[in-house]
C-alpha cells in the first residue's frame, strides 16, 4: 500500500464516519515493509511527503513506549503492532466522506499478516507508564479534533523505545478562507491606486536624500512601482471576486497561514480531559513545543533564495551595520508586532545621532574652557593656603585644598554652563523623539493596513482556565449549568486577593532589598575609607577616595546585574499568581512590575550619589555618625557631580556590555547546547533505521530557542533611555555610548531572531502599547530630575549667585573662598583631633565646604544668609527650568501633528475609493447575473422548464467543475 493511497478518514464530512473512526484516527499503524517507500522526506523540508502541501505548523512531543514484562524463560513475542511505522496523513483524502472500504480492508489485512498470534495481555502500568498513556490519549483526542476542524495532519513514526516525534499540520484552502473571514484579515483586492506625494521643496529634498542614501539601502525585492498601493479589504468568502487571487497556494503568505493555524490550535480543546487549547497541553507536557517553520536555511550558496536567507544577508549580520533595516520584509516575515519593535529601535538609534553630536560638543566645550575656569584655577593655586579640616577622626591630618586640583579640573568637564543648555536640549529631544515615533507609527499603520484594526477577542490563558476549573470543582452547590453560568465563569476579586496581597508584600520587600543593597555599599565605602586611612602607606592614604569610589561602583554594578535577573523571575512569578485572563493583560502587568523593580534597582545608587550623598554629613565638631563610630561620607572638594558621572558611566556601560550583549549572546547558546545534548541522549536509546539522514526543517527549528516575547528587548532599551535622559546633565556622553551600543544591538537582535530563535507567531499590533506610556513618563521625569541635578548637585547656582550677587567686580574671583566656612580647631571634640600632626601648632582655623557663620559670629556655625539665598535660588531655578522645558515640550507637541498630513489624506482617499470599488464590483456582478437570466429567458419560453434551466445555469456559474470558487474577475474588465 502506498502512502498516498492510505489517507485515512477523507474530509470527515459525515458525522457517522467521525464517530466510527474516532478511536482509530491517530494510531492506524501499517507494516513497515509495505510502507518502506513512505519514509522519504520532503525535498524542501517545508512540505508534506507528497511535496505539495505546505507545513503550516508543527507540534513536537517526546514519547516513551511501555514494554511488556514476560515470565522468565519465555522469549519476547513480536510486538502487536508493526516494527516500523509509517507516517500517517489525516484528513487529506479525496473529499468524499468516510475512508473507502478498500483502505479499511487494507489496514485489517496488514494487521492480520503480522507474525505471531494477536493475543490480549494484561499489563500492570507503573506510574510513568500511566502518565505516558494519559498523554498519548490526550494527543489522540486533540489531533482528532484538529482533523474535525478541517486541518490535515502528517505524523512521524514512533519506532523507538523513546524519542522525539513531530506532528505536521497543513491548512487547506477551505480552512484558510473560513478562518480569514472569522479573523477579519485584510487581504489585497484587485484595485490599486497611486499614492499622492507632497510636492515642492519637500519632494526635491526627499529625492536628494534617496540618492544620497542609496548605498545604505538593503538589497531586498521591492514593488516595481512604489507609488502604487493595493486596496485592502477584510476577507469574505462571499466576495471572492474582489480579491486578487492568482494562486490559492500563495494568496495567503506563510505568516498568515501559521497565524490562522495557531488560532485553531488555541481554541481546539479536549473536553473529556479538560485541556483548553495548545497552551494547556504544552503546560501539561503533553506536547513539548508548537511553532511555525522558518523559510528554510539562512546560509548556503546552493539553496534557492528565501526570505530568511535574505534577512540574514541584508539585516542580521554585523557587516551590514551601516545599512537601513528592511522594515517591510521584517514585518512580512515576523509580523507587525516585531516589525514595530525594530522600527522603534531604528528610529531611537537614528535620534541618538544628533544628541551624540551635541553631547560631544558640550564635552569639548568643557575641555576647551578648562584653562580659563577661574574657580578650578583658584583651587589649584598653591599660593591660596586653604587649610581644610580632617576627613576622618584622629588618623587624618589637615590638608591643603590644592591637593584636590585634579578632581576640580575633571569636574569642570561636566559641570559647566553648557550642561544646562544640553539638559534643555535633551528634554526637547525626548519630546521630539516621541512625536516622531507617533508619526512613523501612523505611517506604518497606513502602509501595513492597520488603521482600522480592531482588537481581537483573546482566548483565556491556560492558567486562568485551570484556576476557573478548580473553582468550579470546589463549588459543590452547582451541579449543573444554570442561568448564572456567566457570573461563575470568571475569577472574582476575592479569588485574586491572595495574589494581590502577595504582589504588594513582595514588591515592597524587593524595593526594600534594593535600598538595603545600596545602604550596604554605602557602609562598605565608609568602613573601607576609614580602614585605608589607617594605612601606614602614604600612597594608599592619598588614593583613598579613588580606590573606594572605583570598587564601590563595581560592587554596585554586580549587585544590579544579579538583582536584575532575580527581579525578572520574581515579576513573572508574581504576575502568574495574579492569574490574568488574557495574554495581553499578563504582558502588561508583567511589564509594569518588571519595570518598577528594575528601574529602582538600576537608578537607586545613582539617585543616592546625586541627591543624598554629602547632604547629611554635619559639620566639624558635630558630624553625623553611622554605627556611632563612622562618619557619613562627603562629596569630593569639586562636588558630587564628578562622582555621579563615574557612577552613571560605569553602570550604564557595564549593563550594556555584560547584560545586553554577553548575556544575550551567551545564554541562548548555552541553552541550545543543553537541549541538543539532552535530545542526543534520548535518541541514543533507540535506533531508527528508516529515519532520513538529513534533518528536516522542523528538526532544525526544534533545536532553536523558543521565542518568549519582546519584553526583555524593550526593557533593556527603556532602561537605557532612562540613562540617556534622566541624568544627562552629569554625563553628556551618555547618548554617544548608547548610540554605539545600539548599532551593535540592532544587528544582535536581528541575528538572534533570524538564526537562534524559532519563528515567532505573527501578531498584528498597531502600536507598541504600554511601552509608549512608560517612555512618556520617563521623558517628563527627566525634566524634573535634570532640574534638581543642575540646581542641587552641580555648582551652577552657587556660581551664578556669587557672580551676580556677591562678587565685587562681577567675576568669579574669590568664589572658592566664598564657599568655604571657618572652623576653630579648638572646638574639635576631645579624642578626634589629628594625632602626630606637624601642623597642629600652626593651625588655628580650618576650612570646610558649607555656608555657615564663622566662629567669631554670635550665631557661630549656624547656616548663613548666603545659604538661604542660594537655597532659594536653587528652588527658583527648579521651578523656572521645569516650567520652561514643559512649556517648550508642549509647544513642540502641539506644532507637530500626530498624523502626517499626507497620510491622513491618503486614509480618507482610501475609504472613499474602497466604497467606489465595492459598489462597482457589485454592479458588475449584478449585470453579469442579469445577462445570464436574460439569456435563459430567450432560450426557454416555458416558465417551469425555463426555471429549472436557469437554476442549473446559475448553479453551474457558482461552482466550477473542480470544486473551486466562482471567479467573476475573468468575466469583466480589471480595474
Short mmCIF file of N, CA and C in Angstrom, two decimals, residues 521-621:
data_model
loop_
_atom_site.label_atom_id
_atom_site.label_comp_id
_atom_site.label_asym_id
_atom_site.label_seq_id
_atom_site.Cartn_x
_atom_site.Cartn_y
_atom_site.Cartn_z
N UNK A 521 26.38 49.06 50.31
CA UNK A 521 27.52 49.62 49.58
C UNK A 521 28.00 50.91 50.24
N UNK A 522 27.05 51.70 50.78
CA UNK A 522 27.43 52.93 51.49
C UNK A 522 28.27 52.58 52.71
N UNK A 523 27.82 51.58 53.45
CA UNK A 523 28.59 51.15 54.64
C UNK A 523 29.97 50.66 54.22
N UNK A 524 30.02 49.92 53.09
CA UNK A 524 31.32 49.47 52.58
C UNK A 524 32.23 50.66 52.29
N UNK A 525 31.70 51.70 51.67
CA UNK A 525 32.52 52.86 51.32
C UNK A 525 33.05 53.55 52.58
N UNK A 526 32.14 53.68 53.54
CA UNK A 526 32.54 54.39 54.77
C UNK A 526 33.60 53.60 55.53
N UNK A 527 33.36 52.31 55.73
CA UNK A 527 34.30 51.49 56.51
C UNK A 527 35.63 51.30 55.78
N UNK A 528 35.55 51.11 54.45
CA UNK A 528 36.79 50.93 53.69
C UNK A 528 37.61 52.21 53.69
N UNK A 529 36.94 53.35 53.56
CA UNK A 529 37.66 54.63 53.60
C UNK A 529 38.34 54.82 54.95
N UNK A 530 37.62 54.44 56.03
CA UNK A 530 38.21 54.58 57.36
C UNK A 530 39.40 53.63 57.53
N UNK A 531 39.25 52.37 57.02
CA UNK A 531 40.32 51.38 57.15
C UNK A 531 41.56 51.81 56.37
N UNK A 532 41.35 52.30 55.15
CA UNK A 532 42.51 52.72 54.34
C UNK A 532 43.18 53.96 54.91
N UNK A 533 42.41 54.77 55.66
CA UNK A 533 43.01 55.97 56.26
C UNK A 533 43.98 55.60 57.37
N UNK A 534 43.83 54.38 57.94
CA UNK A 534 44.75 53.94 58.99
C UNK A 534 46.07 53.41 58.43
N UNK A 535 46.12 53.25 57.10
CA UNK A 535 47.30 52.62 56.49
C UNK A 535 48.54 53.48 56.71
N UNK A 536 49.67 52.78 56.85
CA UNK A 536 50.95 53.50 57.02
C UNK A 536 51.55 53.89 55.68
N UNK A 537 50.97 53.33 54.59
CA UNK A 537 51.47 53.64 53.25
C UNK A 537 50.91 54.99 52.80
N UNK A 538 51.80 55.89 52.45
CA UNK A 538 51.38 57.24 52.05
C UNK A 538 50.57 57.21 50.76
N UNK A 539 50.96 56.34 49.80
CA UNK A 539 50.25 56.25 48.52
C UNK A 539 48.82 55.76 48.72
N UNK A 540 48.65 54.78 49.61
CA UNK A 540 47.32 54.25 49.89
C UNK A 540 46.43 55.33 50.49
N UNK A 541 46.99 56.10 51.45
CA UNK A 541 46.20 57.14 52.10
C UNK A 541 45.81 58.26 51.13
N UNK A 542 46.68 58.55 50.21
CA UNK A 542 46.40 59.65 49.27
C UNK A 542 45.39 59.26 48.19
N UNK A 543 45.23 57.96 47.96
CA UNK A 543 44.30 57.49 46.91
C UNK A 543 43.06 56.82 47.49
N UNK A 544 42.73 57.15 48.74
CA UNK A 544 41.58 56.52 49.39
C UNK A 544 40.30 56.77 48.60
N UNK A 545 40.05 58.02 48.23
CA UNK A 545 38.80 58.37 47.57
C UNK A 545 38.64 57.66 46.23
N UNK A 546 39.70 57.60 45.43
CA UNK A 546 39.66 56.94 44.13
C UNK A 546 39.41 55.45 44.29
N UNK A 547 40.14 54.82 45.22
CA UNK A 547 40.01 53.38 45.45
C UNK A 547 38.59 53.01 45.89
N UNK A 548 38.08 53.77 46.85
CA UNK A 548 36.75 53.47 47.39
C UNK A 548 35.68 53.67 46.33
N UNK A 549 35.78 54.77 45.58
CA UNK A 549 34.76 55.05 44.55
C UNK A 549 34.75 53.97 43.48
N UNK A 550 35.93 53.60 42.97
CA UNK A 550 36.01 52.61 41.88
C UNK A 550 35.48 51.25 42.33
N UNK A 551 35.92 50.77 43.49
CA UNK A 551 35.47 49.45 43.94
C UNK A 551 34.00 49.45 44.29
N UNK A 552 33.49 50.54 44.86
CA UNK A 552 32.07 50.60 45.23
C UNK A 552 31.18 50.57 43.99
N UNK A 553 31.61 51.27 42.93
CA UNK A 553 30.81 51.29 41.70
C UNK A 553 30.77 49.90 41.08
N UNK A 554 31.89 49.18 41.11
CA UNK A 554 31.93 47.83 40.55
C UNK A 554 31.02 46.90 41.36
N UNK A 555 31.05 47.03 42.68
CA UNK A 555 30.16 46.23 43.53
C UNK A 555 28.70 46.56 43.20
N UNK A 556 28.41 47.86 43.04
CA UNK A 556 27.06 48.27 42.67
C UNK A 556 26.62 47.61 41.38
N UNK A 557 27.52 47.59 40.39
CA UNK A 557 27.20 47.01 39.09
C UNK A 557 26.89 45.52 39.21
N UNK A 558 27.71 44.80 39.97
CA UNK A 558 27.49 43.36 40.14
C UNK A 558 26.16 43.10 40.84
N UNK A 559 25.87 43.89 41.88
CA UNK A 559 24.62 43.72 42.62
C UNK A 559 23.43 44.00 41.69
N UNK A 560 23.54 45.05 40.87
CA UNK A 560 22.45 45.39 39.94
C UNK A 560 22.21 44.26 38.95
N UNK A 561 23.29 43.70 38.40
CA UNK A 561 23.14 42.61 37.42
C UNK A 561 22.48 41.38 38.06
N UNK A 562 22.89 41.06 39.28
CA UNK A 562 22.31 39.88 39.95
C UNK A 562 20.83 40.12 40.28
N UNK A 563 20.55 41.29 40.88
CA UNK A 563 19.16 41.58 41.26
C UNK A 563 18.26 41.71 40.03
N UNK A 564 18.80 42.19 38.92
CA UNK A 564 18.01 42.30 37.69
C UNK A 564 17.47 40.94 37.27
N UNK A 565 18.34 39.93 37.30
CA UNK A 565 17.89 38.59 36.93
C UNK A 565 16.87 38.04 37.93
N UNK A 566 17.11 38.31 39.21
CA UNK A 566 16.17 37.84 40.24
C UNK A 566 14.83 38.53 40.08
N UNK A 567 14.86 39.86 39.87
CA UNK A 567 13.62 40.63 39.77
C UNK A 567 12.81 40.23 38.53
N UNK A 568 13.50 39.89 37.44
CA UNK A 568 12.79 39.43 36.25
C UNK A 568 11.99 38.17 36.53
N UNK A 569 12.62 37.21 37.23
CA UNK A 569 11.93 35.96 37.57
C UNK A 569 10.82 36.20 38.59
N UNK A 570 11.08 37.07 39.58
CA UNK A 570 10.06 37.35 40.60
C UNK A 570 8.85 38.04 39.99
N UNK A 571 9.10 39.01 39.08
CA UNK A 571 7.99 39.72 38.44
C UNK A 571 7.11 38.76 37.65
N UNK A 572 7.73 37.80 36.98
CA UNK A 572 6.96 36.82 36.22
C UNK A 572 6.13 35.94 37.15
N UNK A 573 6.73 35.51 38.24
CA UNK A 573 6.01 34.66 39.19
C UNK A 573 4.85 35.42 39.84
N UNK A 574 5.08 36.68 40.21
CA UNK A 574 4.03 37.49 40.82
C UNK A 574 2.86 37.69 39.85
N UNK A 575 3.18 37.87 38.57
CA UNK A 575 2.12 38.06 37.58
C UNK A 575 1.34 36.77 37.39
N UNK A 576 2.02 35.64 37.46
CA UNK A 576 1.34 34.35 37.29
C UNK A 576 0.36 34.07 38.43
N UNK A 577 0.72 34.44 39.66
CA UNK A 577 -0.19 34.16 40.78
C UNK A 577 -1.37 35.13 40.79
N UNK A 578 -1.28 36.21 40.02
CA UNK A 578 -2.45 37.08 39.86
C UNK A 578 -3.50 36.45 38.95
N UNK A 579 -3.07 35.51 38.10
CA UNK A 579 -3.92 34.81 37.14
C UNK A 579 -4.65 35.79 36.22
N UNK A 580 -3.93 36.57 35.41
CA UNK A 580 -4.62 37.42 34.42
C UNK A 580 -5.34 36.56 33.40
N UNK A 581 -6.42 37.10 32.85
CA UNK A 581 -7.27 36.30 31.96
C UNK A 581 -6.63 36.08 30.60
N UNK A 582 -6.11 37.15 29.99
CA UNK A 582 -5.59 37.04 28.62
C UNK A 582 -4.08 37.30 28.60
N UNK A 583 -3.47 36.94 27.48
CA UNK A 583 -2.03 37.15 27.33
C UNK A 583 -1.68 38.63 27.35
N UNK A 584 -2.55 39.47 26.80
CA UNK A 584 -2.28 40.91 26.79
C UNK A 584 -2.27 41.47 28.20
N UNK A 585 -3.26 41.07 29.01
CA UNK A 585 -3.28 41.50 30.42
C UNK A 585 -2.05 41.01 31.16
N UNK A 586 -1.68 39.77 30.88
CA UNK A 586 -0.50 39.19 31.53
C UNK A 586 0.75 40.00 31.17
N UNK A 587 0.90 40.31 29.89
CA UNK A 587 2.09 41.02 29.43
C UNK A 587 2.17 42.42 30.03
N UNK A 588 1.04 43.13 30.08
CA UNK A 588 1.04 44.49 30.61
C UNK A 588 1.39 44.50 32.09
N UNK A 589 0.81 43.57 32.85
CA UNK A 589 1.11 43.52 34.29
C UNK A 589 2.55 43.12 34.54
N UNK A 590 3.05 42.19 33.74
CA UNK A 590 4.44 41.78 33.87
C UNK A 590 5.38 42.94 33.58
N UNK A 591 5.07 43.71 32.54
CA UNK A 591 5.92 44.85 32.16
C UNK A 591 5.97 45.87 33.29
N UNK A 592 4.80 46.19 33.87
CA UNK A 592 4.77 47.19 34.93
C UNK A 592 5.58 46.75 36.15
N UNK A 593 5.42 45.50 36.55
CA UNK A 593 6.17 45.01 37.72
C UNK A 593 7.67 44.97 37.45
N UNK A 594 8.03 44.39 36.29
CA UNK A 594 9.46 44.27 35.97
C UNK A 594 10.10 45.65 35.83
N UNK A 595 9.39 46.58 35.20
CA UNK A 595 9.96 47.92 35.02
C UNK A 595 10.13 48.62 36.37
N UNK A 596 9.13 48.52 37.24
CA UNK A 596 9.24 49.16 38.56
C UNK A 596 10.44 48.63 39.32
N UNK A 597 10.58 47.31 39.38
CA UNK A 597 11.69 46.71 40.14
C UNK A 597 13.04 47.02 39.50
N UNK A 598 13.12 46.92 38.17
CA UNK A 598 14.41 47.16 37.51
C UNK A 598 14.76 48.65 37.48
N UNK A 599 13.75 49.51 37.44
CA UNK A 599 14.01 50.95 37.50
C UNK A 599 14.63 51.32 38.84
N UNK A 600 14.01 50.85 39.91
CA UNK A 600 14.54 51.13 41.26
C UNK A 600 15.93 50.53 41.41
N UNK A 601 16.11 49.30 40.91
CA UNK A 601 17.40 48.63 41.05
C UNK A 601 18.51 49.36 40.28
N UNK A 602 18.21 49.82 39.07
CA UNK A 602 19.24 50.43 38.23
C UNK A 602 19.61 51.83 38.68
N UNK A 603 18.62 52.59 39.19
CA UNK A 603 18.86 54.01 39.44
C UNK A 603 19.02 54.36 40.91
N UNK A 604 18.74 53.44 41.83
CA UNK A 604 18.86 53.76 43.25
C UNK A 604 20.26 54.23 43.64
N UNK A 605 21.35 53.53 43.22
CA UNK A 605 22.69 54.04 43.57
C UNK A 605 22.98 55.42 42.97
N UNK A 606 22.45 55.67 41.78
CA UNK A 606 22.70 56.96 41.12
C UNK A 606 21.92 58.06 41.83
N UNK A 607 20.68 57.77 42.24
CA UNK A 607 19.89 58.75 43.00
C UNK A 607 20.59 59.10 44.30
N UNK A 608 21.19 58.11 44.94
CA UNK A 608 21.88 58.37 46.21
C UNK A 608 23.03 59.35 46.00
N UNK A 609 23.87 59.09 45.02
CA UNK A 609 25.02 59.98 44.78
C UNK A 609 24.55 61.37 44.36
N UNK A 610 23.49 61.44 43.56
CA UNK A 610 23.05 62.73 43.02
C UNK A 610 22.39 63.61 44.08
N UNK A 611 21.59 63.02 44.97
CA UNK A 611 20.75 63.85 45.83
C UNK A 611 20.95 63.65 47.33
N UNK A 612 21.64 62.60 47.74
CA UNK A 612 21.74 62.34 49.17
C UNK A 612 23.18 62.36 49.70
N UNK A 613 24.12 61.97 48.88
CA UNK A 613 25.50 61.92 49.37
C UNK A 613 26.00 63.32 49.71
N UNK A 614 26.59 63.45 50.89
CA UNK A 614 27.14 64.72 51.32
C UNK A 614 26.12 65.71 51.84
N UNK A 615 24.83 65.33 51.88
CA UNK A 615 23.80 66.27 52.36
C UNK A 615 23.57 66.14 53.87
N UNK A 616 23.98 65.03 54.46
CA UNK A 616 23.70 64.78 55.88
C UNK A 616 25.00 64.48 56.63
N UNK A 617 26.03 65.24 56.31
CA UNK A 617 27.35 64.99 56.91
C UNK A 617 27.48 65.65 58.28
N UNK A 618 26.83 66.82 58.42
CA UNK A 618 27.04 67.62 59.62
C UNK A 618 28.15 68.63 59.39
N UNK A 619 28.86 68.96 60.43
CA UNK A 619 29.98 69.92 60.34
C UNK A 619 31.07 69.51 61.32
N UNK A 620 32.25 70.07 61.19
CA UNK A 620 33.32 69.75 62.16
C UNK A 620 32.84 70.03 63.58
N UNK A 621 33.12 69.09 64.46
CA UNK A 621 32.68 69.21 65.85
C UNK A 621 31.31 68.62 66.08
#
